[in-house]
Coordinates of C-alpha atoms in Angstrom, one line a residue:
Chain A
M263 CA 28.7 -10.8 -18.5
N264 CA 25.5 -12.2 -17.2
S265 CA 26.0 -13.5 -13.7
N266 CA 23.2 -16.0 -14.1
Q267 CA 25.3 -18.0 -16.6
H268 CA 27.6 -18.8 -13.7
T269 CA 25.0 -19.7 -11.2
G270 CA 22.8 -21.6 -13.6
K271 CA 19.7 -19.8 -12.3
P272 CA 16.9 -19.0 -14.7
D273 CA 16.9 -15.7 -16.4
A274 CA 16.7 -13.0 -13.8
F275 CA 14.2 -10.9 -15.7
T276 CA 10.8 -12.2 -16.2
L277 CA 9.9 -9.4 -18.6
G278 CA 11.8 -11.1 -21.3
P279 CA 13.8 -9.4 -24.1
L280 CA 13.1 -6.0 -25.3
E281 CA 9.9 -5.9 -27.3
E282 CA 8.6 -3.1 -29.4
G283 CA 5.2 -1.9 -28.2
P284 CA 2.6 -3.9 -30.1
A285 CA 0.0 -1.2 -30.5
C286 CA 1.9 1.7 -31.8
C287 CA 1.0 1.3 -35.4
D288 CA -2.5 0.4 -34.4
P289 CA -3.1 2.8 -31.5
Q290 CA -5.8 2.0 -29.0
P291 CA -6.5 4.8 -26.5
V292 CA -6.5 3.6 -22.9
V293 CA -6.6 7.1 -21.3
Q294 CA -8.8 9.7 -23.0
V295 CA -8.4 13.2 -21.8
R296 CA -10.9 15.8 -23.0
N297 CA -10.8 19.5 -22.2
L298 CA -8.9 19.0 -19.0
S299 CA -8.3 22.2 -17.1
L300 CA -6.7 22.5 -13.7
L301 CA -7.0 25.4 -11.3
Y302 CA -5.0 26.1 -8.1
D303 CA -6.9 28.5 -5.9
G304 CA -8.9 29.6 -8.8
K305 CA -5.8 30.4 -11.0
I306 CA -5.6 28.3 -14.1
A307 CA -2.5 26.1 -14.3
L308 CA -3.5 23.8 -17.2
D309 CA -5.7 25.0 -20.0
K310 CA -8.1 22.6 -21.9
V311 CA -5.9 19.7 -22.7
T312 CA -7.2 17.0 -25.0
L313 CA -5.1 14.0 -25.5
D314 CA -5.2 10.2 -26.0
I315 CA -2.7 7.9 -24.3
Y316 CA -2.2 4.7 -26.3
K317 CA -2.1 1.2 -24.9
G318 CA 1.4 -0.4 -24.4
C319 CA 3.2 2.7 -25.6
I320 CA 5.5 5.2 -23.8
T321 CA 4.2 8.7 -24.0
A322 CA 6.7 11.4 -23.0
L323 CA 5.5 14.8 -21.7
I324 CA 8.1 17.4 -22.5
G325 CA 8.2 21.2 -22.0
P326 CA 9.7 23.8 -19.7
S327 CA 9.2 23.9 -16.0
G328 CA 5.8 25.1 -14.7
C329 CA 3.9 24.2 -17.8
G330 CA 1.6 21.8 -16.0
K331 CA 3.2 18.4 -17.0
T332 CA 3.2 17.1 -13.4
S333 CA -0.3 18.5 -12.7
F334 CA -1.5 16.7 -15.9
L335 CA 0.1 13.5 -14.6
S336 CA -1.4 13.6 -11.2
A337 CA -4.8 14.4 -12.6
I338 CA -4.8 10.9 -14.3
N339 CA -4.7 9.0 -11.0
R340 CA -6.6 11.8 -9.1
L341 CA -3.7 12.5 -6.9
T342 CA -4.8 16.1 -7.4
D343 CA -7.5 15.3 -4.9
L344 CA -4.9 15.6 -2.2
I345 CA -3.7 19.1 -3.2
P346 CA -5.6 21.7 -1.2
G347 CA -7.2 24.3 -3.4
C348 CA -6.8 22.3 -6.6
R349 CA -9.8 21.9 -8.9
V350 CA -10.1 19.8 -12.0
T351 CA -12.6 20.3 -14.8
G352 CA -13.0 18.4 -18.0
E353 CA -13.1 14.7 -18.6
I354 CA -10.6 11.9 -18.1
R355 CA -11.6 8.3 -19.1
V356 CA -9.4 5.4 -18.2
N357 CA -10.5 2.2 -20.0
N358 CA -13.6 4.1 -21.1
R359 CA -14.7 4.9 -17.6
D360 CA -15.0 8.4 -16.3
I361 CA -12.6 8.7 -13.3
H362 CA -14.5 11.6 -11.8
H363 CA -17.8 9.6 -11.8
P364 CA -19.1 9.3 -8.2
D365 CA -19.0 5.6 -8.5
T366 CA -15.3 5.5 -9.2
H367 CA -13.4 3.7 -6.5
V368 CA -10.4 6.0 -6.2
Q369 CA -8.2 3.4 -4.5
R370 CA -9.0 0.9 -7.2
L371 CA -8.2 3.5 -9.9
R372 CA -4.8 4.2 -8.3
R373 CA -4.1 0.5 -8.2
Q374 CA -4.8 0.4 -11.9
V375 CA -2.8 3.6 -12.6
G376 CA 0.5 3.4 -10.7
M377 CA 2.8 6.3 -10.1
V378 CA 6.5 6.9 -9.6
F379 CA 7.7 10.2 -8.3
Q380 CA 10.7 12.4 -9.1
K381 CA 12.4 11.8 -5.8
P382 CA 12.6 8.1 -4.8
T383 CA 10.0 7.7 -2.0
P384 CA 10.6 4.4 -0.3
F385 CA 8.8 4.1 3.0
P386 CA 11.0 4.0 6.1
L387 CA 10.4 0.2 6.4
S388 CA 12.3 -2.9 5.3
I389 CA 12.6 -3.6 1.5
R390 CA 10.2 -6.5 1.9
R391 CA 7.7 -4.5 3.9
N392 CA 7.8 -1.7 1.3
L393 CA 6.4 -4.2 -1.2
S394 CA 4.1 -6.2 1.0
L395 CA 2.4 -3.2 2.7
P396 CA 0.5 -2.0 -0.4
L397 CA -0.3 -5.6 -1.4
N398 CA -1.8 -6.3 2.1
E399 CA -3.8 -3.1 1.8
H400 CA -5.3 -4.4 -1.4
G401 CA -6.2 -7.7 0.2
I402 CA -3.3 -9.8 -0.9
S403 CA -2.0 -11.2 2.4
N404 CA -1.2 -14.8 1.6
K405 CA 2.5 -15.1 2.5
T406 CA 3.5 -17.4 -0.3
E407 CA 1.7 -15.2 -2.8
V408 CA 3.3 -12.0 -1.4
A409 CA 6.8 -13.6 -1.4
A410 CA 6.3 -14.7 -5.0
I411 CA 5.2 -11.2 -6.1
T412 CA 8.1 -9.7 -4.2
G413 CA 10.6 -11.9 -5.9
Q414 CA 9.1 -11.3 -9.3
V415 CA 8.9 -7.5 -9.2
L416 CA 12.4 -7.3 -7.7
R417 CA 13.7 -9.4 -10.6
D418 CA 11.7 -7.3 -13.1
V419 CA 13.5 -4.1 -11.9
G420 CA 16.8 -5.9 -11.8
L421 CA 17.1 -5.4 -8.0
W422 CA 16.9 -9.1 -7.0
D423 CA 20.6 -9.9 -7.3
E424 CA 21.5 -6.8 -5.4
V425 CA 19.1 -7.2 -2.4
H426 CA 17.8 -10.8 -2.2
D427 CA 20.0 -11.5 0.8
R428 CA 19.0 -8.4 2.7
L429 CA 15.3 -8.0 2.1
D430 CA 14.8 -7.2 5.8
A431 CA 17.2 -4.3 5.7
S432 CA 15.8 -0.8 5.7
A433 CA 14.9 0.5 2.2
L434 CA 16.5 3.7 3.2
S435 CA 19.9 2.0 3.2
L436 CA 19.7 1.5 -0.6
S437 CA 21.4 3.9 -3.0
G438 CA 19.3 6.5 -4.8
G439 CA 19.0 4.5 -8.0
Q440 CA 18.1 1.3 -6.1
Q441 CA 15.5 3.2 -4.1
Q442 CA 13.9 4.4 -7.3
R443 CA 13.9 0.9 -8.8
L444 CA 12.3 -0.3 -5.5
C445 CA 9.6 2.3 -6.0
I446 CA 9.0 1.1 -9.5
A447 CA 8.9 -2.5 -8.2
R448 CA 6.4 -1.4 -5.6
A449 CA 4.2 0.2 -8.2
L450 CA 4.5 -2.9 -10.5
A451 CA 3.6 -5.3 -7.6
L452 CA 0.0 -4.0 -7.8
K453 CA -0.1 -5.1 -11.4
P454 CA -1.1 -1.7 -12.8
Q455 CA -2.1 -1.2 -16.3
I456 CA -0.8 2.3 -16.6
L457 CA 2.3 3.7 -15.1
L458 CA 2.8 7.5 -14.5
M459 CA 6.4 8.6 -14.1
D460 CA 7.3 12.0 -13.0
E461 CA 10.9 12.6 -14.1
P462 CA 12.0 9.3 -12.5
C463 CA 15.6 9.8 -13.5
S464 CA 16.2 13.4 -12.7
A465 CA 17.2 12.9 -9.1
L466 CA 19.7 10.1 -10.0
D467 CA 23.3 10.1 -11.1
P468 CA 23.9 9.4 -14.8
L469 CA 24.7 5.7 -14.2
A470 CA 21.7 5.0 -12.1
S471 CA 19.7 7.1 -14.5
G472 CA 20.8 4.8 -17.4
V473 CA 19.8 1.7 -15.5
V474 CA 16.3 3.1 -14.7
E475 CA 15.9 4.2 -18.3
D476 CA 16.7 0.7 -19.6
L477 CA 14.2 -0.6 -17.2
I478 CA 11.5 1.8 -18.5
R479 CA 12.3 0.7 -22.0
R480 CA 11.8 -2.9 -21.0
L481 CA 8.4 -2.1 -19.5
R482 CA 7.2 -0.9 -22.9
G483 CA 4.5 -3.1 -24.4
R484 CA 3.6 -4.6 -21.0
Y485 CA 2.5 -1.3 -19.4
T486 CA 1.2 1.9 -20.8
I487 CA 3.6 4.5 -19.6
V488 CA 3.3 8.3 -19.3
I489 CA 6.6 9.9 -18.4
V490 CA 7.4 13.5 -17.7
T491 CA 11.0 14.2 -18.6
H492 CA 13.2 17.2 -19.0
N493 CA 15.8 15.1 -20.8
L494 CA 14.9 15.5 -24.5
A495 CA 17.4 12.9 -25.5
Q496 CA 15.8 10.4 -23.1
A497 CA 12.4 11.2 -24.4
R498 CA 13.7 10.5 -27.9
R499 CA 15.3 7.3 -26.9
I500 CA 12.4 5.7 -25.1
A501 CA 9.1 7.2 -26.2
N502 CA 6.7 6.3 -28.9
Y503 CA 4.6 9.4 -28.5
A504 CA 5.5 12.8 -27.3
A505 CA 3.3 15.7 -26.0
F506 CA 4.8 19.1 -25.9
F507 CA 3.5 21.5 -23.3
W508 CA 4.2 25.2 -23.2
V509 CA 3.3 27.9 -20.7
S510 CA 1.6 31.0 -21.9
G511 CA 0.9 33.6 -19.3
R512 CA 0.5 31.4 -16.2
A513 CA -1.4 28.6 -17.9
G514 CA 0.1 25.5 -19.3
Q515 CA -1.1 24.4 -22.7
L516 CA -0.7 21.3 -24.9
I517 CA 1.0 22.7 -28.1
E518 CA 1.6 19.5 -30.0
F519 CA 1.1 15.8 -29.7
G520 CA 2.2 13.1 -32.0
R521 CA 4.6 10.3 -32.8
C522 CA 7.9 10.9 -31.1
Q523 CA 9.8 10.8 -34.3
H524 CA 7.4 13.3 -35.8
I525 CA 7.7 15.7 -32.9
F526 CA 11.5 15.6 -32.9
E527 CA 12.2 15.5 -36.6
S528 CA 9.4 17.5 -38.2
P529 CA 7.4 19.4 -35.6
S530 CA 4.4 21.2 -37.0
H531 CA 4.5 24.0 -34.4
E532 CA 7.3 26.6 -34.4
L533 CA 7.4 26.6 -30.5
T534 CA 8.1 22.9 -30.5
A535 CA 10.8 23.3 -33.1
A536 CA 12.4 26.1 -31.0
Y537 CA 12.2 24.1 -27.8
I538 CA 13.6 20.9 -29.1
N539 CA 16.4 22.7 -30.9
G540 CA 17.2 24.4 -27.6
V541 CA 16.4 27.9 -28.9
R542 CA 13.7 28.5 -26.3
G543 CA 12.6 27.0 -23.0
Chain U
M192 CA 46.9 42.0 0.6
R193 CA 47.2 43.2 4.1
E194 CA 43.5 44.1 4.1
M195 CA 42.7 40.6 3.1
K196 CA 44.7 39.2 5.9
N197 CA 43.0 41.5 8.4
I198 CA 39.6 40.4 7.2
H199 CA 40.7 36.8 7.5
T200 CA 41.9 37.3 11.1
A201 CA 38.7 39.0 12.1
Q202 CA 36.7 36.1 10.6
V203 CA 38.7 33.6 12.6
L204 CA 38.3 35.6 15.8
R205 CA 34.6 35.9 15.3
E206 CA 34.3 32.1 14.6
R207 CA 36.2 31.4 17.8
A208 CA 34.1 33.8 19.9
V209 CA 30.9 32.3 18.7
Q210 CA 32.2 28.8 19.4
F211 CA 33.3 29.9 22.9
L212 CA 29.9 31.4 23.6
I213 CA 28.1 28.2 22.5
Y214 CA 30.3 26.1 24.7
V215 CA 29.8 28.3 27.7
A216 CA 26.0 28.1 27.2
V217 CA 26.1 24.3 27.0
L218 CA 28.4 24.1 30.1
L219 CA 26.0 26.4 32.0
I220 CA 23.0 24.3 31.3
S221 CA 24.8 21.1 32.2
A222 CA 26.2 22.7 35.3
V223 CA 22.8 23.7 36.6
F224 CA 21.5 20.2 36.0
I225 CA 24.4 18.6 37.7
W226 CA 24.3 21.1 40.6
I227 CA 20.6 20.3 41.3
L228 CA 21.2 16.6 41.2
A229 CA 24.3 16.8 43.4
D230 CA 22.5 19.0 45.9
L231 CA 19.6 16.6 46.0
A232 CA 21.9 13.6 46.4
R233 CA 24.0 15.3 49.1
G234 CA 20.9 16.2 51.1
G235 CA 18.8 13.1 50.5
I236 CA 20.9 10.1 50.0
A237 CA 21.5 9.5 53.7
H238 CA 17.8 9.4 54.4
L239 CA 17.1 7.2 51.4
S240 CA 16.5 3.5 52.1
W241 CA 14.3 0.6 51.1
E242 CA 12.1 1.3 54.1
F243 CA 11.7 4.9 52.9
L244 CA 10.2 3.6 49.7
T245 CA 8.0 0.9 51.2
E246 CA 6.6 2.5 54.4
S247 CA 3.8 5.0 54.7
P248 CA 4.7 8.4 56.3
R249 CA 4.4 8.9 60.0
D250 CA 4.5 12.0 62.2
A251 CA 3.5 14.3 59.3
G252 CA 6.2 12.8 57.1
R253 CA 9.1 13.3 59.5
A254 CA 9.3 9.6 60.0
G255 CA 8.3 6.6 57.9
G256 CA 8.5 6.7 54.1
I257 CA 6.6 7.7 51.0
A258 CA 4.9 4.5 49.9
S259 CA 1.4 5.9 50.0
I260 CA 2.6 9.1 48.3
L261 CA 4.2 7.2 45.5
V262 CA 1.0 5.2 44.9
S263 CA -1.2 8.3 44.9
T264 CA 1.2 10.1 42.5
L265 CA 1.2 7.2 40.1
L266 CA -2.6 6.9 40.2
I267 CA -3.1 10.6 39.5
L268 CA -0.6 10.3 36.7
L269 CA -2.3 7.3 35.3
V270 CA -5.8 9.0 35.3
A271 CA -4.3 12.1 33.7
L272 CA -2.5 10.2 30.9
L273 CA -5.4 7.8 30.2
T274 CA -7.7 10.8 29.7
A275 CA -5.4 13.3 28.1
V276 CA -3.4 11.2 25.7
P277 CA -6.3 9.8 23.6
V278 CA -8.0 13.2 23.3
A279 CA -4.8 15.0 22.6
W280 CA -3.4 12.6 19.9
T281 CA -6.7 12.3 18.1
S282 CA -7.1 16.1 18.0
A283 CA -3.5 16.3 16.6
I284 CA -4.4 13.8 13.9
L285 CA -7.5 15.7 13.1
L286 CA -5.6 19.0 12.9
V287 CA -2.8 17.6 10.7
E288 CA -4.5 15.0 8.5
F289 CA -8.1 16.1 8.1
V290 CA -8.3 19.9 8.5
P291 CA -6.5 22.3 6.1
A292 CA -3.8 24.1 8.1
D293 CA -5.2 27.6 7.5
S294 CA -8.9 26.8 7.9
P295 CA -10.9 28.8 10.6
F296 CA -11.5 25.6 12.5
G297 CA -7.8 24.7 12.7
K298 CA -6.9 28.2 13.6
T299 CA -9.4 28.4 16.4
V300 CA -8.4 25.1 17.9
R301 CA -4.7 26.0 17.7
F302 CA -5.4 29.4 19.3
S303 CA -7.3 27.9 22.2
L304 CA -4.5 25.4 22.8
H305 CA -1.9 28.3 22.9
V306 CA -4.1 30.2 25.4
L307 CA -4.6 27.0 27.5
A308 CA -0.9 26.4 27.5
G309 CA -0.3 29.8 29.0
V310 CA -2.8 29.4 31.9
P311 CA -1.0 29.3 35.3
S312 CA -1.5 25.9 37.0
I313 CA -3.2 27.5 40.1
V314 CA -6.0 28.6 37.7
F315 CA -6.4 25.0 36.6
G316 CA -6.5 24.0 40.2
L317 CA -9.3 26.4 40.9
F318 CA -11.2 25.3 37.8
G319 CA -10.7 21.6 38.8
N320 CA -11.9 22.3 42.3
A321 CA -15.0 24.1 41.0
F322 CA -15.8 21.7 38.2
F323 CA -14.6 18.2 39.2
C324 CA -14.7 18.4 43.0
I325 CA -17.8 20.4 43.5
Y326 CA -19.9 20.5 40.3
L327 CA -19.4 16.8 39.4
G328 CA -19.3 15.9 43.1
L329 CA -16.0 14.0 42.9
G330 CA -14.7 15.7 46.0
F331 CA -11.0 15.9 46.9
S332 CA -10.0 12.8 45.1
I333 CA -7.3 11.2 42.9
L334 CA -9.9 11.2 40.1
S335 CA -10.4 15.0 40.4
G336 CA -6.7 15.6 40.5
G337 CA -6.0 13.3 37.5
L338 CA -8.7 14.9 35.4
T339 CA -7.5 18.4 36.3
L340 CA -4.0 17.4 35.3
A341 CA -5.4 16.0 32.1
C342 CA -6.8 19.4 31.2
M343 CA -3.3 20.9 31.9
L344 CA -1.6 18.3 29.7
L345 CA -3.9 18.7 26.7
P346 CA -2.1 21.6 25.1
I347 CA 1.4 20.3 25.5
L348 CA 0.5 16.8 24.3
T349 CA -1.5 18.1 21.3
S350 CA 1.0 20.6 20.1
T351 CA 3.9 18.2 20.3
A352 CA 1.9 15.5 18.5
E353 CA 0.9 18.0 15.9
A354 CA 4.5 19.1 15.3
G355 CA 5.6 15.4 15.1
L356 CA 2.9 14.5 12.6
R357 CA 3.6 17.6 10.5
A358 CA 7.3 16.7 10.4
V359 CA 6.5 13.4 8.6
P360 CA 7.5 13.9 4.9
H361 CA 4.5 14.7 2.7
A362 CA 6.0 12.3 0.2
Y363 CA 4.9 9.3 2.4
R364 CA 1.3 10.4 2.2
M365 CA 1.5 11.0 -1.6
S366 CA 3.2 7.7 -2.3
A367 CA 0.8 5.8 -0.1
S368 CA -2.1 7.4 -1.9
A369 CA -0.6 6.7 -5.3
L370 CA -0.4 3.1 -4.3
G371 CA -4.1 3.1 -3.6
M372 CA -3.7 2.9 0.2
T373 CA -6.4 4.6 2.2
H374 CA -5.7 7.6 4.4
T375 CA -6.2 5.4 7.5
A376 CA -3.8 2.8 6.3
A377 CA -1.1 5.4 5.7
L378 CA -1.8 6.9 9.1
V379 CA -1.5 3.5 10.9
H380 CA 1.4 2.0 9.0
L381 CA 3.5 5.0 8.0
I382 CA 2.7 8.3 9.6
L383 CA 2.2 7.4 13.2
P384 CA 5.2 5.1 13.4
A385 CA 7.3 7.8 11.8
A386 CA 6.0 10.3 14.3
A387 CA 6.4 7.9 17.2
P388 CA 9.7 9.4 18.6
V389 CA 8.1 12.8 18.7
L390 CA 4.9 11.5 20.3
A391 CA 7.0 9.8 22.9
A392 CA 9.0 13.0 23.6
G393 CA 5.8 14.9 24.0
L394 CA 4.5 12.2 26.4
L395 CA 7.7 12.6 28.4
L396 CA 7.3 16.3 28.6
G397 CA 3.7 15.8 29.8
I398 CA 4.7 13.2 32.4
G399 CA 7.5 15.5 33.6
R400 CA 5.0 18.3 34.0
A401 CA 2.4 16.2 35.6
L402 CA 4.9 14.7 38.1
A403 CA 6.1 18.1 39.1
E404 CA 2.7 19.7 39.4
T405 CA 1.8 21.0 42.9
A406 CA -0.6 24.0 42.7
A407 CA -3.3 22.3 40.5
L408 CA -3.4 19.3 42.8
L409 CA -3.6 21.2 46.1
F410 CA -7.3 22.0 45.4
T411 CA -8.2 18.8 43.6
S412 CA -6.5 15.7 44.9
G413 CA -5.9 17.1 48.3
Y414 CA -3.1 16.2 50.7
V415 CA -4.2 13.2 52.7
E416 CA -1.1 11.1 53.1
R417 CA -2.9 7.8 53.7
M418 CA -2.7 4.9 51.3
P419 CA -5.6 5.5 48.9
D420 CA -8.3 2.7 48.7
S421 CA -9.8 3.9 45.5
L422 CA -9.7 6.6 42.9
L423 CA -12.3 8.5 44.9
D424 CA -10.0 8.8 47.9
S425 CA -7.9 11.9 48.4
G426 CA -4.2 11.3 47.7
R427 CA -1.1 13.4 48.2
A428 CA 1.2 13.7 45.2
L429 CA 5.0 13.6 45.6
A430 CA 5.6 17.2 44.6
L431 CA 2.9 18.3 47.0
H432 CA 4.6 16.1 49.7
I433 CA 7.9 17.9 49.1
F434 CA 6.2 21.3 49.3
D435 CA 4.4 20.4 52.5
L436 CA 7.5 18.9 54.2
S437 CA 9.7 21.9 53.4
M438 CA 7.1 24.6 54.1
N439 CA 4.8 23.4 56.8
V440 CA 6.7 20.7 58.7
P441 CA 9.6 21.8 61.0
G442 CA 12.3 19.1 60.8
G443 CA 11.0 17.8 57.5
D444 CA 14.0 18.8 55.5
M445 CA 15.7 15.4 55.3
P446 CA 12.6 13.5 54.1
A447 CA 11.9 16.4 51.7
Y448 CA 15.3 16.1 50.2
A449 CA 15.0 12.3 49.9
S450 CA 11.5 12.7 48.3
A451 CA 12.9 15.2 45.8
L452 CA 15.7 12.8 45.0
V453 CA 13.1 10.0 44.4
L454 CA 11.1 12.4 42.1
A455 CA 14.2 13.3 40.1
G456 CA 15.2 9.6 39.9
L457 CA 11.7 8.8 38.7
L458 CA 11.8 11.4 36.0
L459 CA 15.2 10.2 34.9
C460 CA 14.0 6.6 34.6
I461 CA 10.8 7.6 32.7
N462 CA 12.9 9.6 30.3
I463 CA 15.4 6.8 29.6
T464 CA 12.7 4.2 29.2
A465 CA 10.6 6.3 26.9
M466 CA 13.6 7.1 24.7
K467 CA 14.6 3.5 24.5
F468 CA 11.0 2.6 23.7
A469 CA 10.7 5.1 20.9
H470 CA 14.0 4.0 19.5
G471 CA 13.0 0.3 19.7
L472 CA 9.6 1.0 18.1
Q473 CA 11.3 2.7 15.1
R474 CA 13.8 -0.2 14.8
R475 CA 11.1 -2.8 15.0
K476 CA 9.0 -1.0 12.3
I477 CA 12.1 -1.1 10.0
M478 CA 12.8 -4.8 10.8
T479 CA 9.3 -6.2 10.1

C-alpha cells in the first residue's frame, strides 16, 4: 500500500518509475580508464586496468577480496590522494578531462563523482545538517534552496516519510539502512553525474539491503553508477555491465569486462566462469 | 564430570577475586580523594568567610584574606593559557592532519614533547627565570610566571589534543573529502567538534597543573602578596601562598588550610564547568 494515497500528497519519489538506462545499447563512455596502475608503498596493487564506464548505466565490479576493486573505485574520484604511500599511474578521463591534470579542481571533481562507502558514514550532526553542510561548502547557502534540495533528496532515497518530522535529530540515531540511505542522499544532494558505491549493502541486514538495492536500481539512467559488490546475485539483478577482477600474485587485474548478461551467462575467460559458478574465489 | 565442575568452580572464584580487586582499587582511589577533601574542609572551613575571599592578606597572611592572591593566580593562569593553548592546539592539528604519523618531523616533535613533559617543574622555573625574567628583562612578574607555565603546559596540551584528534574516525575525513569538502572545512565542521570533549579534558588537566604549580613560579612570578597593578607586577600564586604559609609563617596553618580548600574548590568548579561546556558543545553541534 502506498501511504501517499491516503494523505493525498504528491508522489514521494521524484525520480519517477523504474526506467531502463537509456544508453546501454548505445554506450557513451563517461569515464575512460587507460592503463591504470596503483601502488601502495611501491608494491603494485592494481595492474594496468583499461576500462570504459558508460553513461547512465550501472557497472558492477566483482571479484574476490584484495583484488583492487575498492582501490580502482577510489582512484576515480582521487580519494587515493588521501592514502599515504599510494601512487597512481596511467590515465583516467572523466567527461574527457584528465583528472590528474594539474588544472583539475579536485573538490569539483569529487562533487561531480560522488561516493558511498561500505559502512554508512553519517556525520555526528543532525540529519538536516548532514545534507546542508556539503551544500554550504559548495556555495549553496540560500536557506530555501537548501531546504528544497534536502526535501527532494530525502524523497529520492525514500527517507522523507521516515524522518521529515525529526530532521533535527542526530543522524546517528537512524538505523543502519537509514544511515546508508542518508549517505546516498547526501551524495545526491550535490547533483553528481557519477556515483561510486563501495559495497553499499554489505554492512546492512537483508531487509535494509533490499531497500538500498531498489534505490540503486531506481537511480539507473539518471546517474552513472559504479558499484563494488561481493553479492553476485545483486550484481546480476542491478548491473548493465560487469567487470571481473582477479588477484594474481599480489596485484589485482581486470580479467574480463562486458555486458552483465554476457559475463554471467557466457563468460569468455575460464577464471570468470569458475568465480561466478562458485568454484573459485 | 567432576573435573569439569572443578574447573567451573575455579573460574567462578577467579572472576570473583578479580572483581573484588577492582572494587578495592576503586574504593581506595575514592577514599584518598574524600580523605583529602574532608581533611581540608575540617581544617579550613572555620577560617573561610566572605572576607577571606575579598580582603588582601595582612601580617604575612596570618590575618586578612587572599583576594590579591586569587587575582594574581587567575592572571598567571590567563597568560599561560592564552599563550599555550593556541600553540599547542595548532601543533596538534599539524601533527595529526598534515604530517604523516611516521615522518621524521612528526617523530622529532613528539619526542621533544615527551622529554619536555618529563622535565621537573623546578627546571622550568630556572629556565623561566633566566630567559623571561633576566634575558627578556620582564623581571619577577605575572607575565614571566605565565609564560613559564605556558612552556610547562605545552606538552600536556599538545599530546591530549593530538590523542583527541587521532580518535576522530578516519571515515569522517574520507566522507568529507568524497563530498568535495576541503580539509579545512572538515577540520572546522567535523573533526574539531568531534574532538572537543578531549580538547576540553586536556585543557582541564592543564589548568589543574597550572593552578597547582609552585616551584616554577617561585623564580618567575615571585611572591609579592600585594594586589598586582599590571602584568609586569610580581604576584603570588595560590599554591605558592599555601606553601609559604605552611612552611615559613608560624601560625599560618589555619589560613593555609582555608587557601587549600579554596584551591580545591576552584579546581572542582573548573572541572564541572568544562565538562558541562564540552557536553553542551557536542549537543549543540548535533542540534544545529
